[in-house]
Coordinates of C-alpha atoms and ligand atoms in Angstrom, one line a residue:
X1 CA 76.5 105.2 77.9
X2 CA 78.2 101.6 77.3
X3 CA 80.6 102.9 75.2
X4 CA 81.6 105.2 77.7
X5 CA 81.5 102.4 80.4
X6 CA 83.8 100.3 78.4
X7 CA 86.3 103.5 77.6
X8 CA 86.3 104.1 81.5
X9 CA 87.3 100.5 82.3
X10 CA 90.2 100.3 80.0
X11 CA 93.8 102.1 80.9
X12 CA 97.0 102.5 79.6
X13 CA 100.3 101.8 81.8
X14 CA 103.6 102.1 79.8
X15 CA 103.1 100.4 76.5
X16 CA 100.3 97.9 77.3
X17 CA 96.5 98.2 77.8
X18 CA 94.5 96.6 80.5
X19 CA 90.7 96.2 81.3
X20 CA 89.3 96.1 84.4
X21 CA 88.4 92.6 85.6
X22 CA 87.7 92.5 89.6
X23 CA 86.3 95.6 91.1
X24 CA 87.3 97.1 94.6
X25 CA 84.2 95.9 95.9
X26 CA 84.7 92.2 94.9
X27 CA 88.3 92.0 96.1
X28 CA 86.9 93.2 99.6
X29 CA 84.5 90.7 100.2
X30 CA 86.9 87.9 99.3
X31 CA 89.7 89.1 101.3
X32 CA 87.4 89.3 104.2
X33 CA 86.4 85.7 103.5
X34 CA 90.4 84.7 104.0
X35 CA 90.3 86.9 107.4
X36 CA 87.5 85.1 108.4
X37 CA 89.1 81.5 107.9
X38 CA 92.6 82.8 109.4
X39 CA 90.3 83.9 112.5
X40 CA 88.8 80.7 112.8
X41 CA 91.9 78.9 112.1
X42 CA 94.0 80.5 114.5
X43 CA 91.7 81.5 117.6
X44 CA 93.7 81.4 120.6
X45 CA 97.0 81.9 118.9
X46 CA 99.3 84.7 117.9
X47 CA 100.1 84.5 114.1
X48 CA 103.0 86.2 112.5
X49 CA 101.9 87.8 108.9
X50 CA 105.1 87.7 107.0
X51 CA 104.4 90.1 104.1
X52 CA 106.2 89.7 100.8
X53 CA 107.3 93.2 99.6
X54 CA 106.4 94.8 97.0
X55 CA 103.0 93.5 95.9
X56 CA 101.4 92.3 99.3
X57 CA 101.2 95.7 100.7
X58 CA 97.4 96.6 99.8
X59 CA 96.4 93.1 100.6
X60 CA 98.1 92.5 103.9
X61 CA 97.0 96.0 105.0
X62 CA 93.0 94.8 104.1
X63 CA 93.5 91.5 105.2
X64 CA 95.1 92.7 108.9
X65 CA 92.3 95.0 109.4
X66 CA 89.7 92.1 109.4
X67 CA 91.9 90.0 111.6
X68 CA 90.5 89.4 115.1
X69 CA 92.9 87.1 116.5
X70 CA 96.0 88.8 118.2
X71 CA 98.7 89.0 115.5
X72 CA 101.9 90.7 114.2
X73 CA 103.5 91.5 110.9
X74 CA 107.0 91.6 109.5
X75 CA 108.1 91.6 105.8
X76 CA 110.6 90.0 103.2
X77 CA 111.2 91.1 100.0
X78 CA 111.7 88.8 96.7
X79 CA 112.3 89.8 93.1
X80 CA 111.2 87.7 90.5
X81 CA 109.6 89.7 87.6
X82 CA 110.9 92.2 85.1
X83 CA 108.0 93.7 83.2
X84 CA 105.5 91.2 82.1
X85 CA 108.1 88.2 81.9
X86 CA 109.2 86.2 84.4
X87 CA 113.1 85.8 84.7
X88 CA 112.7 82.3 86.4
X89 CA 115.6 83.2 88.7
X90 CA 114.2 84.3 92.3
X91 CA 116.5 86.6 94.8
X92 CA 116.2 87.4 98.4
X93 CA 116.4 90.8 98.7
X94 CA 115.7 91.8 102.2
X95 CA 116.2 88.9 104.7
X96 CA 113.9 88.5 108.2
X97 CA 115.4 90.2 111.1
X98 CA 113.4 88.4 113.7
X99 CA 113.3 84.6 114.9
X100 CA 110.4 82.9 113.9
X101 CA 111.2 79.8 115.8
X102 CA 108.3 78.4 117.4
X103 CA 105.9 80.9 115.7
X104 CA 102.7 80.5 113.8
X105 CA 103.9 82.1 110.4
X106 CA 101.7 83.2 107.4
X107 CA 103.4 84.3 104.6
X108 CA 101.2 86.7 102.5
X109 CA 101.7 86.9 98.9
X110 CA 100.4 89.0 96.1
X111 CA 100.0 86.5 93.7
X112 CA 101.8 83.1 93.1
X113 CA 102.5 82.1 89.6
X114 CA 105.0 79.6 88.7
X115 CA 105.5 78.8 92.4
X116 CA 109.2 79.1 92.6
X117 CA 109.1 82.5 94.9
X118 CA 107.2 80.7 97.7
X119 CA 109.0 77.0 97.1
X120 CA 112.1 79.1 97.8
X121 CA 110.5 81.0 100.9
X122 CA 109.2 77.8 102.6
X123 CA 112.6 76.2 102.1
X124 CA 114.3 79.1 104.0
X125 CA 111.5 79.5 106.5
X126 CA 111.6 75.8 107.6
X127 CA 115.1 76.0 108.6
X128 CA 114.1 78.5 111.6
X129 CA 111.9 75.9 112.6
X130 CA 108.2 77.7 112.4
X131 CA 105.6 75.8 114.9
X132 CA 103.5 75.9 111.5
X133 CA 104.0 77.8 108.3
X134 CA 101.1 78.3 105.8
X135 CA 100.5 80.8 102.6
X136 CA 97.9 83.4 102.1
X137 CA 98.1 84.4 98.7
X138 CA 95.3 87.3 97.0
X139 CA 95.8 85.6 93.8
X140 CA 96.6 82.0 92.6
X141 CA 97.1 81.1 88.6
X142 CA 96.9 77.3 88.9
X143 CA 97.9 76.5 85.3
X144 CA 101.2 78.2 85.6
X145 CA 102.6 76.2 88.5
X146 CA 106.0 74.7 87.9
X147 CA 106.7 73.6 91.3
X148 CA 103.8 72.1 93.8
X149 CA 103.0 74.8 96.2
X150 CA 100.3 74.3 99.0
X151 CA 98.4 77.9 99.2
X152 CA 96.1 77.4 102.2
X153 CA 94.4 80.6 102.0
X154 CA 94.1 82.2 98.5
X155 CA 91.2 84.9 97.5
X156 CA 91.0 84.2 93.9
X157 CA 92.4 81.5 91.5
X158 CA 92.7 83.3 87.8
X159 CA 93.6 82.2 84.3
X160 CA 97.3 82.8 82.8
X161 CA 96.9 86.4 82.2
X162 CA 99.5 89.0 83.4
X163 CA 97.4 91.4 86.0
X164 CA 97.8 95.0 87.6
X165 CA 96.4 96.8 90.5
X166 CA 95.7 96.6 94.3
X167 CA 99.4 96.4 94.8
X168 CA 100.4 94.4 91.8
X169 CA 102.5 96.6 89.1
X170 CA 103.9 96.8 85.5
X171 CA 107.2 97.9 85.5
X172 CA 106.6 99.9 88.8
X173 CA 103.1 101.4 88.0
X174 CA 99.8 100.6 88.7
X175 CA 99.8 99.7 92.5
X176 CA 97.9 102.3 93.3
X177 CA 94.8 101.2 91.4
X178 CA 91.9 100.0 93.9
X179 CA 90.6 97.7 91.2
X180 CA 92.2 94.9 89.2
X181 CA 93.1 95.0 85.3
X182 CA 94.0 92.1 82.9
X183 CA 96.5 92.9 80.4
X184 CA 94.4 93.6 76.9
X185 CA 95.9 90.9 74.2
Ligands
LIG219 P1 106.5 83.1 91.0 O1 107.7 83.0 91.6 O2 105.3 82.5 91.8 O3 106.5 83.1 89.4 O4 106.0 84.8 90.9 C1 105.6 85.5 92.0 C2 105.9 86.9 91.7 O5 105.6 87.4 90.6 C3 104.6 87.5 92.4 O6 105.0 87.9 93.9 C4 104.4 88.9 91.8 O7 105.5 90.1 92.2 C5 105.2 88.4 90.1 N1 103.7 88.0 89.3 C6 103.5 86.8 88.9 N2 102.0 86.9 88.2 C7 102.0 88.5 88.0 C8 101.1 89.0 87.3 O8 100.0 88.6 86.6 N3 101.3 90.6 87.6 C9 101.8 91.0 88.3 N4 102.1 92.4 88.3 N5 102.9 90.3 89.0 C10 102.9 89.1 88.8

């Protein structure tokens, strides 16, 4: 039985094996905790959630379902990862189409790794004079941070390990997994 469970919690994506590390139930609890904090902090306001595609889609969907404050959503897209290695190059793929001047903006990201993506994003968005600008990220890897980025709302701080699932991919696959998996060393 134990062996069966171990086998069941290991998956293969492309050439790599991954081991289940965070079950969907635990993710749901943490996402709700983040939403509760936002509900408190933004009471009486109407925040604009700015989802960073592609990885944010599951997180932002579950987060928004738990928000009780009036809120809106829009998306931008950056790309800095190819497979399991960062390129160190951050590119904006899809820009923001609406004005964020005077808005309370919450950037919603799947994972902050080196911080380069969020650093660039903050710099860009600040030029449009939002009333406030914060980051909500499902995961943060503090030991990987290369530029100082303040993540006000994070659900999990994780070690330096490549993860997939719950919106995060490995070369395009794995985003559909409800649980999160660590790459097997
Ligand atoms: P950063 O610019 O902070 O180094 O990287 C942010 C982006 O890199 C994330 O939005 C995500 O797309 C990707 N990324 C960073 N770490 C991981 C990881 O462990 N797994 C996956 N699937 N993507 C990651």
